């Protein structure tokens, strides 16, 4: 069974380029505007699945996470982006979250009928993050938003499906846990398509050439050995790698 994939553009963020490179060992001190993407998967029978769902509020990225400028135009809202593909928010049955950073899980409540699939390890890490409060960027929350966690553990709790390890939520879709990579419970979503297996890698890879082809890990990770093994495994399994924050993904990720 092959799925069609449609990237959804849910906002933009200005970030330092050193995030792309292991330990920030880069001579590039520039900043770039990157997309905040999510993905709509459409099954042959029309069933709609969404992977990740963007940020709750661009201003919180600045106020809470102490990051650079973020934006989300009305056309970049989750409902507006789904509408481009003829899908209503209430039609989405399944939402899979790669991880719980603020730019990946801020709009779960906008999909009123979706079960929400997340690794249990990730929800635990998000609820009690280990960020040093004195950090000028990220701070105590370390890019997890208390508002997102509060929503998942209370009003949305009955729809949350906690998984532990690898899991196939639907035929042709595989969630694979790569723990302690970009986050403690980060998962990749492998999707069968007419172009082979597409890997929705969240933030384990930021750039295909740099992080996958050249095998240089990106800047943020918990365990370097696990990160390197994850990148190698993704490279082995996937015919096509789709990072969240790469403009190339908008075109390459449109499959079927
Ligand atoms: Zn991200």
PDB file of C-alpha atoms and ligand atoms in Angstrom:
ATOM      1  CA  UNK A   1       0.000   0.000   0.000  1.00  0.00           C
ATOM      2  CA  UNK A   2       1.492   3.339  -1.068  1.00  0.00           C
ATOM      3  CA  UNK A   3       0.704   6.673   0.577  1.00  0.00           C
ATOM      4  CA  UNK A   4       0.763  10.083  -1.004  1.00  0.00           C
ATOM      5  CA  UNK A   5       2.709  12.669   1.002  1.00  0.00           C
ATOM      6  CA  UNK A   6       2.040  16.404   1.133  1.00  0.00           C
ATOM      7  CA  UNK A   7       4.337  18.668   3.194  1.00  0.00           C
ATOM      8  CA  UNK A   8       2.416  21.325   5.150  1.00  0.00           C
ATOM      9  CA  UNK A   9       4.124  24.687   5.705  1.00  0.00           C
ATOM     10  CA  UNK A  10       3.131  25.731   9.229  1.00  0.00           C
ATOM     11  CA  UNK A  11       5.438  28.682   9.786  1.00  0.00           C
ATOM     12  CA  UNK A  12       8.979  29.953   9.578  1.00  0.00           C
ATOM     13  CA  UNK A  13      11.782  30.498  12.048  1.00  0.00           C
ATOM     14  CA  UNK A  14      15.085  32.340  11.979  1.00  0.00           C
ATOM     15  CA  UNK A  15      17.817  30.103  13.375  1.00  0.00           C
ATOM     16  CA  UNK A  16      21.620  30.021  13.576  1.00  0.00           C
ATOM     17  CA  UNK A  17      23.229  27.858  10.897  1.00  0.00           C
ATOM     18  CA  UNK A  18      25.426  26.162  13.500  1.00  0.00           C
ATOM     19  CA  UNK A  19      22.372  24.081  14.490  1.00  0.00           C
ATOM     20  CA  UNK A  20      23.069  22.014  11.374  1.00  0.00           C
ATOM     21  CA  UNK A  21      26.526  20.928  12.533  1.00  0.00           C
ATOM     22  CA  UNK A  22      27.815  18.582  15.238  1.00  0.00           C
ATOM     23  CA  UNK A  23      28.874  20.470  18.412  1.00  0.00           C
ATOM     24  CA  UNK A  24      28.335  23.649  16.389  1.00  0.00           C
ATOM     25  CA  UNK A  25      31.866  23.085  15.000  1.00  0.00           C
ATOM     26  CA  UNK A  26      31.218  25.338  12.071  1.00  0.00           C
ATOM     27  CA  UNK A  27      32.816  28.456  10.683  1.00  0.00           C
ATOM     28  CA  UNK A  28      29.374  29.576   9.511  1.00  0.00           C
ATOM     29  CA  UNK A  29      28.125  32.221  11.966  1.00  0.00           C
ATOM     30  CA  UNK A  30      25.165  33.154   9.779  1.00  0.00           C
ATOM     31  CA  UNK A  31      21.446  32.751  10.383  1.00  0.00           C
ATOM     32  CA  UNK A  32      18.803  31.377   8.052  1.00  0.00           C
ATOM     33  CA  UNK A  33      15.071  31.355   7.795  1.00  0.00           C
ATOM     34  CA  UNK A  34      13.872  27.756   7.917  1.00  0.00           C
ATOM     35  CA  UNK A  35      10.412  26.274   7.415  1.00  0.00           C
ATOM     36  CA  UNK A  36       8.413  24.595  10.132  1.00  0.00           C
ATOM     37  CA  UNK A  37       6.862  21.658   8.320  1.00  0.00           C
ATOM     38  CA  UNK A  38       4.384  18.904   9.048  1.00  0.00           C
ATOM     39  CA  UNK A  39       3.213  16.148   6.724  1.00  0.00           C
ATOM     40  CA  UNK A  40      -0.124  14.952   5.450  1.00  0.00           C
ATOM     41  CA  UNK A  41      -0.180  11.275   4.448  1.00  0.00           C
ATOM     42  CA  UNK A  42      -3.071  10.143   2.288  1.00  0.00           C
ATOM     43  CA  UNK A  43      -3.857   6.436   2.059  1.00  0.00           C
ATOM     44  CA  UNK A  44      -5.255   4.881  -1.143  1.00  0.00           C
ATOM     45  CA  UNK A  45      -8.718   4.796   0.497  1.00  0.00           C
ATOM     46  CA  UNK A  46      -8.469   8.508   1.331  1.00  0.00           C
ATOM     47  CA  UNK A  47      -7.665   8.104   5.041  1.00  0.00           C
ATOM     48  CA  UNK A  48      -5.727  11.153   6.259  1.00  0.00           C
ATOM     49  CA  UNK A  49      -2.818  10.911   8.691  1.00  0.00           C
ATOM     50  CA  UNK A  50      -0.795  13.886   9.915  1.00  0.00           C
ATOM     51  CA  UNK A  51       2.814  13.767  11.170  1.00  0.00           C
ATOM     52  CA  UNK A  52       3.698  16.678  13.500  1.00  0.00           C
ATOM     53  CA  UNK A  53       1.577  19.828  13.749  1.00  0.00           C
ATOM     54  CA  UNK A  54       3.706  22.971  14.079  1.00  0.00           C
ATOM     55  CA  UNK A  55       3.945  25.557  16.835  1.00  0.00           C
ATOM     56  CA  UNK A  56       1.245  26.893  19.140  1.00  0.00           C
ATOM     57  CA  UNK A  57       2.196  30.583  18.934  1.00  0.00           C
ATOM     58  CA  UNK A  58       5.201  32.243  17.235  1.00  0.00           C
ATOM     59  CA  UNK A  59       5.504  34.754  20.090  1.00  0.00           C
ATOM     60  CA  UNK A  60       6.057  31.941  22.602  1.00  0.00           C
ATOM     61  CA  UNK A  61       9.137  30.865  20.629  1.00  0.00           C
ATOM     62  CA  UNK A  62      10.628  34.220  21.505  1.00  0.00           C
ATOM     63  CA  UNK A  63       9.203  34.730  25.024  1.00  0.00           C
ATOM     64  CA  UNK A  64       9.373  31.180  26.394  1.00  0.00           C
ATOM     65  CA  UNK A  65      12.149  29.562  24.377  1.00  0.00           C
ATOM     66  CA  UNK A  66      14.193  32.735  23.908  1.00  0.00           C
ATOM     67  CA  UNK A  67      14.730  32.095  20.227  1.00  0.00           C
ATOM     68  CA  UNK A  68      14.884  34.384  17.188  1.00  0.00           C
ATOM     69  CA  UNK A  69      11.942  35.608  15.110  1.00  0.00           C
ATOM     70  CA  UNK A  70       9.200  33.085  14.310  1.00  0.00           C
ATOM     71  CA  UNK A  71       6.158  33.646  12.135  1.00  0.00           C
ATOM     72  CA  UNK A  72       2.978  31.890  11.077  1.00  0.00           C
ATOM     73  CA  UNK A  73       0.707  33.595   8.545  1.00  0.00           C
ATOM     74  CA  UNK A  74      -3.035  32.785   8.361  1.00  0.00           C
ATOM     75  CA  UNK A  75      -2.323  30.693   5.234  1.00  0.00           C
ATOM     76  CA  UNK A  76       0.168  28.687   7.278  1.00  0.00           C
ATOM     77  CA  UNK A  77      -2.320  27.573   9.921  1.00  0.00           C
ATOM     78  CA  UNK A  78      -2.872  23.813  10.152  1.00  0.00           C
ATOM     79  CA  UNK A  79      -6.531  23.984   8.969  1.00  0.00           C
ATOM     80  CA  UNK A  80      -5.585  26.253   6.039  1.00  0.00           C
ATOM     81  CA  UNK A  81      -2.739  23.962   4.970  1.00  0.00           C
ATOM     82  CA  UNK A  82      -4.971  20.860   5.180  1.00  0.00           C
ATOM     83  CA  UNK A  83      -7.659  22.659   3.170  1.00  0.00           C
ATOM     84  CA  UNK A  84      -5.189  23.058   0.281  1.00  0.00           C
ATOM     85  CA  UNK A  85      -5.421  19.287  -0.079  1.00  0.00           C
ATOM     86  CA  UNK A  86      -9.152  18.952   0.470  1.00  0.00           C
ATOM     87  CA  UNK A  87      -8.827  17.655   4.032  1.00  0.00           C
ATOM     88  CA  UNK A  88     -10.778  19.024   7.007  1.00  0.00           C
ATOM     89  CA  UNK A  89      -9.218  18.880  10.496  1.00  0.00           C
ATOM     90  CA  UNK A  90     -12.042  16.615  11.678  1.00  0.00           C
ATOM     91  CA  UNK A  91     -11.212  14.111   8.908  1.00  0.00           C
ATOM     92  CA  UNK A  92      -7.781  13.338  10.358  1.00  0.00           C
ATOM     93  CA  UNK A  93      -7.890  10.078  12.337  1.00  0.00           C
ATOM     94  CA  UNK A  94      -4.251   9.782  13.293  1.00  0.00           C
ATOM     95  CA  UNK A  95      -1.632  12.310  14.380  1.00  0.00           C
ATOM     96  CA  UNK A  96       1.905  10.990  14.843  1.00  0.00           C
ATOM     97  CA  UNK A  97       4.393  13.188  16.711  1.00  0.00           C
ATOM     98  CA  UNK A  98       8.101  12.704  15.942  1.00  0.00           C
ATOM     99  CA  UNK A  99       8.934  14.480  19.205  1.00  0.00           C
ATOM    100  CA  UNK A 100       7.451  17.112  21.509  1.00  0.00           C
ATOM    101  CA  UNK A 101       9.533  20.225  20.889  1.00  0.00           C
ATOM    102  CA  UNK A 102       7.361  23.351  20.673  1.00  0.00           C
ATOM    103  CA  UNK A 103       7.531  23.493  16.860  1.00  0.00           C
ATOM    104  CA  UNK A 104       6.223  19.943  16.364  1.00  0.00           C
ATOM    105  CA  UNK A 105       3.261  19.488  18.712  1.00  0.00           C
ATOM    106  CA  UNK A 106       1.635  22.884  19.301  1.00  0.00           C
ATOM    107  CA  UNK A 107      -1.633  22.305  17.459  1.00  0.00           C
ATOM    108  CA  UNK A 108      -2.800  18.846  18.538  1.00  0.00           C
ATOM    109  CA  UNK A 109      -6.141  20.268  19.720  1.00  0.00           C
ATOM    110  CA  UNK A 110      -6.900  21.462  16.197  1.00  0.00           C
ATOM    111  CA  UNK A 111      -7.403  17.858  15.069  1.00  0.00           C
ATOM    112  CA  UNK A 112     -10.478  17.012  17.158  1.00  0.00           C
ATOM    113  CA  UNK A 113     -10.840  13.363  16.109  1.00  0.00           C
ATOM    114  CA  UNK A 114      -7.256  12.200  15.868  1.00  0.00           C
ATOM    115  CA  UNK A 115      -5.593   9.671  18.114  1.00  0.00           C
ATOM    116  CA  UNK A 116      -2.218  11.145  19.018  1.00  0.00           C
ATOM    117  CA  UNK A 117       0.695   8.719  18.786  1.00  0.00           C
ATOM    118  CA  UNK A 118       3.826   9.609  20.749  1.00  0.00           C
ATOM    119  CA  UNK A 119       6.640   7.705  22.432  1.00  0.00           C
ATOM    120  CA  UNK A 120       6.102   7.406  26.180  1.00  0.00           C
ATOM    121  CA  UNK A 121       9.770   8.288  26.811  1.00  0.00           C
ATOM    122  CA  UNK A 122       9.272  11.531  24.933  1.00  0.00           C
ATOM    123  CA  UNK A 123       6.237  12.614  26.928  1.00  0.00           C
ATOM    124  CA  UNK A 124       8.129  11.872  30.146  1.00  0.00           C
ATOM    125  CA  UNK A 125      11.121  13.921  28.967  1.00  0.00           C
ATOM    126  CA  UNK A 126       8.887  16.779  27.860  1.00  0.00           C
ATOM    127  CA  UNK A 127       7.128  16.893  31.231  1.00  0.00           C
ATOM    128  CA  UNK A 128      10.387  17.129  33.157  1.00  0.00           C
ATOM    129  CA  UNK A 129      13.014  18.584  30.824  1.00  0.00           C
ATOM    130  CA  UNK A 130      16.585  18.966  32.001  1.00  0.00           C
ATOM    131  CA  UNK A 131      17.305  22.476  30.765  1.00  0.00           C
ATOM    132  CA  UNK A 132      19.484  24.638  33.006  1.00  0.00           C
ATOM    133  CA  UNK A 133      17.435  27.730  33.805  1.00  0.00           C
ATOM    134  CA  UNK A 134      20.435  29.992  33.281  1.00  0.00           C
ATOM    135  CA  UNK A 135      20.794  29.014  29.624  1.00  0.00           C
ATOM    136  CA  UNK A 136      20.202  32.134  27.542  1.00  0.00           C
ATOM    137  CA  UNK A 137      18.553  30.090  24.771  1.00  0.00           C
ATOM    138  CA  UNK A 138      16.054  27.362  25.582  1.00  0.00           C
ATOM    139  CA  UNK A 139      16.326  27.806  29.324  1.00  0.00           C
ATOM    140  CA  UNK A 140      14.649  25.491  31.799  1.00  0.00           C
ATOM    141  CA  UNK A 141      12.093  24.195  29.306  1.00  0.00           C
ATOM    142  CA  UNK A 142      14.726  23.182  26.734  1.00  0.00           C
ATOM    143  CA  UNK A 143      12.348  23.705  23.799  1.00  0.00           C
ATOM    144  CA  UNK A 144       9.442  21.794  25.332  1.00  0.00           C
ATOM    145  CA  UNK A 145       6.388  23.973  25.939  1.00  0.00           C
ATOM    146  CA  UNK A 146       4.531  23.434  29.234  1.00  0.00           C
ATOM    147  CA  UNK A 147       1.294  24.385  27.450  1.00  0.00           C
ATOM    148  CA  UNK A 148       1.725  21.522  24.963  1.00  0.00           C
ATOM    149  CA  UNK A 149       2.493  19.004  27.690  1.00  0.00           C
ATOM    150  CA  UNK A 150      -0.436  20.217  29.826  1.00  0.00           C
ATOM    151  CA  UNK A 151      -2.772  19.772  26.878  1.00  0.00           C
ATOM    152  CA  UNK A 152      -1.558  16.241  26.158  1.00  0.00           C
ATOM    153  CA  UNK A 153      -1.757  15.030  29.743  1.00  0.00           C
ATOM    154  CA  UNK A 154      -5.158  16.484  30.501  1.00  0.00           C
ATOM    155  CA  UNK A 155      -7.734  17.656  27.902  1.00  0.00           C
ATOM    156  CA  UNK A 156      -6.324  15.459  25.115  1.00  0.00           C
ATOM    157  CA  UNK A 157      -5.228  12.577  27.337  1.00  0.00           C
ATOM    158  CA  UNK A 158      -7.997  10.170  26.232  1.00  0.00           C
ATOM    159  CA  UNK A 159      -6.788  10.482  22.655  1.00  0.00           C
ATOM    160  CA  UNK A 160      -3.091  10.023  23.432  1.00  0.00           C
ATOM    161  CA  UNK A 161      -1.640   6.649  22.455  1.00  0.00           C
ATOM    162  CA  UNK A 162       1.686   6.122  24.213  1.00  0.00           C
ATOM    163  CA  UNK A 163       3.987   3.726  22.412  1.00  0.00           C
ATOM    164  CA  UNK A 164       7.232   2.227  23.599  1.00  0.00           C
ATOM    165  CA  UNK A 165       9.671   1.384  20.846  1.00  0.00           C
ATOM    166  CA  UNK A 166       8.885   0.489  17.265  1.00  0.00           C
ATOM    167  CA  UNK A 167       5.260   0.408  16.200  1.00  0.00           C
ATOM    168  CA  UNK A 168       3.240   0.069  13.012  1.00  0.00           C
ATOM    169  CA  UNK A 169       0.114   2.223  13.493  1.00  0.00           C
ATOM    170  CA  UNK A 170      -1.164   1.464   9.982  1.00  0.00           C
ATOM    171  CA  UNK A 171      -0.007  -0.841   7.181  1.00  0.00           C
ATOM    172  CA  UNK A 172       2.828   0.888   5.324  1.00  0.00           C
ATOM    173  CA  UNK A 173       3.640   3.284   8.161  1.00  0.00           C
ATOM    174  CA  UNK A 174       6.369   2.420  10.667  1.00  0.00           C
ATOM    175  CA  UNK A 175       7.280   4.463  13.724  1.00  0.00           C
ATOM    176  CA  UNK A 176      10.862   3.724  14.762  1.00  0.00           C
ATOM    177  CA  UNK A 177      12.226   4.948  18.081  1.00  0.00           C
ATOM    178  CA  UNK A 178      15.691   6.504  18.062  1.00  0.00           C
ATOM    179  CA  UNK A 179      16.029   7.317  21.735  1.00  0.00           C
ATOM    180  CA  UNK A 180      18.459   9.939  23.017  1.00  0.00           C
ATOM    181  CA  UNK A 181      19.131  11.351  19.578  1.00  0.00           C
ATOM    182  CA  UNK A 182      17.636  14.818  18.982  1.00  0.00           C
ATOM    183  CA  UNK A 183      15.448  14.199  22.040  1.00  0.00           C
ATOM    184  CA  UNK A 184      15.083  11.321  24.544  1.00  0.00           C
ATOM    185  CA  UNK A 185      12.085   9.742  22.785  1.00  0.00           C
ATOM    186  CA  UNK A 186      12.386  10.892  19.194  1.00  0.00           C
ATOM    187  CA  UNK A 187      10.829   8.661  16.542  1.00  0.00           C
ATOM    188  CA  UNK A 188      11.055   8.617  12.753  1.00  0.00           C
ATOM    189  CA  UNK A 189       8.086   7.764  10.587  1.00  0.00           C
ATOM    190  CA  UNK A 190       8.840   5.552   7.596  1.00  0.00           C
ATOM    191  CA  UNK A 191       6.155   5.721   4.929  1.00  0.00           C
ATOM    192  CA  UNK A 192       5.710   3.459   1.899  1.00  0.00           C
ATOM    193  CA  UNK A 193       5.294   5.529  -1.285  1.00  0.00           C
ATOM    194  CA  UNK A 194       5.557   5.072  -5.047  1.00  0.00           C
ATOM    195  CA  UNK A 195       9.129   6.419  -4.760  1.00  0.00           C
ATOM    196  CA  UNK A 196      10.102   3.838  -2.154  1.00  0.00           C
ATOM    197  CA  UNK A 197      10.341   4.355   1.584  1.00  0.00           C
ATOM    198  CA  UNK A 198      10.196   8.005   2.672  1.00  0.00           C
ATOM    199  CA  UNK A 199      11.610   8.800   6.106  1.00  0.00           C
ATOM    200  CA  UNK A 200       9.995  11.653   8.014  1.00  0.00           C
ATOM    201  CA  UNK A 201      12.935  12.197  10.328  1.00  0.00           C
ATOM    202  CA  UNK A 202      11.765  15.104  12.472  1.00  0.00           C
ATOM    203  CA  UNK A 203      14.927  16.885  13.609  1.00  0.00           C
ATOM    204  CA  UNK A 204      17.312  13.911  13.694  1.00  0.00           C
ATOM    205  CA  UNK A 205      18.611  15.242  10.380  1.00  0.00           C
ATOM    206  CA  UNK A 206      18.362  18.900   9.370  1.00  0.00           C
ATOM    207  CA  UNK A 207      20.041  18.663   5.967  1.00  0.00           C
ATOM    208  CA  UNK A 208      20.199  15.521   3.830  1.00  0.00           C
ATOM    209  CA  UNK A 209      23.597  16.189   2.284  1.00  0.00           C
ATOM    210  CA  UNK A 210      25.290  17.280   5.490  1.00  0.00           C
ATOM    211  CA  UNK A 211      23.715  14.973   8.074  1.00  0.00           C
ATOM    212  CA  UNK A 212      22.882  11.860   6.016  1.00  0.00           C
ATOM    213  CA  UNK A 213      25.231  11.756   3.017  1.00  0.00           C
ATOM    214  CA  UNK A 214      28.277  13.190   4.799  1.00  0.00           C
ATOM    215  CA  UNK A 215      27.177  11.586   8.099  1.00  0.00           C
ATOM    216  CA  UNK A 216      27.932  14.725  10.154  1.00  0.00           C
ATOM    217  CA  UNK A 217      25.480  14.767  13.065  1.00  0.00           C
ATOM    218  CA  UNK A 218      23.487  17.970  13.544  1.00  0.00           C
ATOM    219  CA  UNK A 219      24.091  20.297  16.504  1.00  0.00           C
ATOM    220  CA  UNK A 220      21.479  19.126  19.029  1.00  0.00           C
ATOM    221  CA  UNK A 221      21.565  15.573  20.348  1.00  0.00           C
ATOM    222  CA  UNK A 222      21.613  13.727  23.671  1.00  0.00           C
ATOM    223  CA  UNK A 223      23.980  10.812  22.877  1.00  0.00           C
ATOM    224  CA  UNK A 224      26.449  11.066  20.026  1.00  0.00           C
ATOM    225  CA  UNK A 225      26.811   7.312  19.494  1.00  0.00           C
ATOM    226  CA  UNK A 226      23.038   6.870  19.302  1.00  0.00           C
ATOM    227  CA  UNK A 227      22.799   9.809  16.932  1.00  0.00           C
ATOM    228  CA  UNK A 228      25.405   8.324  14.608  1.00  0.00           C
ATOM    229  CA  UNK A 229      23.707   4.925  14.643  1.00  0.00           C
ATOM    230  CA  UNK A 230      20.340   6.562  13.943  1.00  0.00           C
ATOM    231  CA  UNK A 231      21.695   8.493  10.964  1.00  0.00           C
ATOM    232  CA  UNK A 232      23.258   5.312   9.570  1.00  0.00           C
ATOM    233  CA  UNK A 233      20.032   3.361  10.084  1.00  0.00           C
ATOM    234  CA  UNK A 234      17.955   6.054   8.388  1.00  0.00           C
ATOM    235  CA  UNK A 235      20.364   6.097   5.473  1.00  0.00           C
ATOM    236  CA  UNK A 236      20.059   2.291   5.134  1.00  0.00           C
ATOM    237  CA  UNK A 237      16.279   2.114   5.380  1.00  0.00           C
ATOM    238  CA  UNK A 238      15.118   5.196   3.503  1.00  0.00           C
ATOM    239  CA  UNK A 239      14.966   5.896  -0.206  1.00  0.00           C
ATOM    240  CA  UNK A 240      14.074   9.501   0.537  1.00  0.00           C
ATOM    241  CA  UNK A 241      14.830  11.503   3.705  1.00  0.00           C
ATOM    242  CA  UNK A 242      12.542  14.395   4.649  1.00  0.00           C
ATOM    243  CA  UNK A 243      13.855  16.751   7.380  1.00  0.00           C
ATOM    244  CA  UNK A 244      11.417  19.168   9.024  1.00  0.00           C
ATOM    245  CA  UNK A 245      13.403  22.356   8.666  1.00  0.00           C
ATOM    246  CA  UNK A 246      14.777  22.200   5.120  1.00  0.00           C
ATOM    247  CA  UNK A 247      13.129  24.177   2.315  1.00  0.00           C
ATOM    248  CA  UNK A 248      14.059  21.337  -0.105  1.00  0.00           C
ATOM    249  CA  UNK A 249      11.583  19.098   1.702  1.00  0.00           C
ATOM    250  CA  UNK A 250       8.651  21.176   0.413  1.00  0.00           C
ATOM    251  CA  UNK A 251       9.319  19.977  -3.154  1.00  0.00           C
ATOM    252  CA  UNK A 252      11.007  16.601  -2.570  1.00  0.00           C
ATOM    253  CA  UNK A 253       8.418  15.607  -0.017  1.00  0.00           C
ATOM    254  CA  UNK A 254       5.488  15.973  -2.387  1.00  0.00           C
ATOM    255  CA  UNK A 255       5.100  12.347  -3.449  1.00  0.00           C
ATOM    256  CA  UNK A 256       2.362  10.564  -5.410  1.00  0.00           C
TER     257      UNK A 256
HETATM  258 ZN1  LIG B   1      12.033  21.275  15.024  1.00  0.00          ZN
END
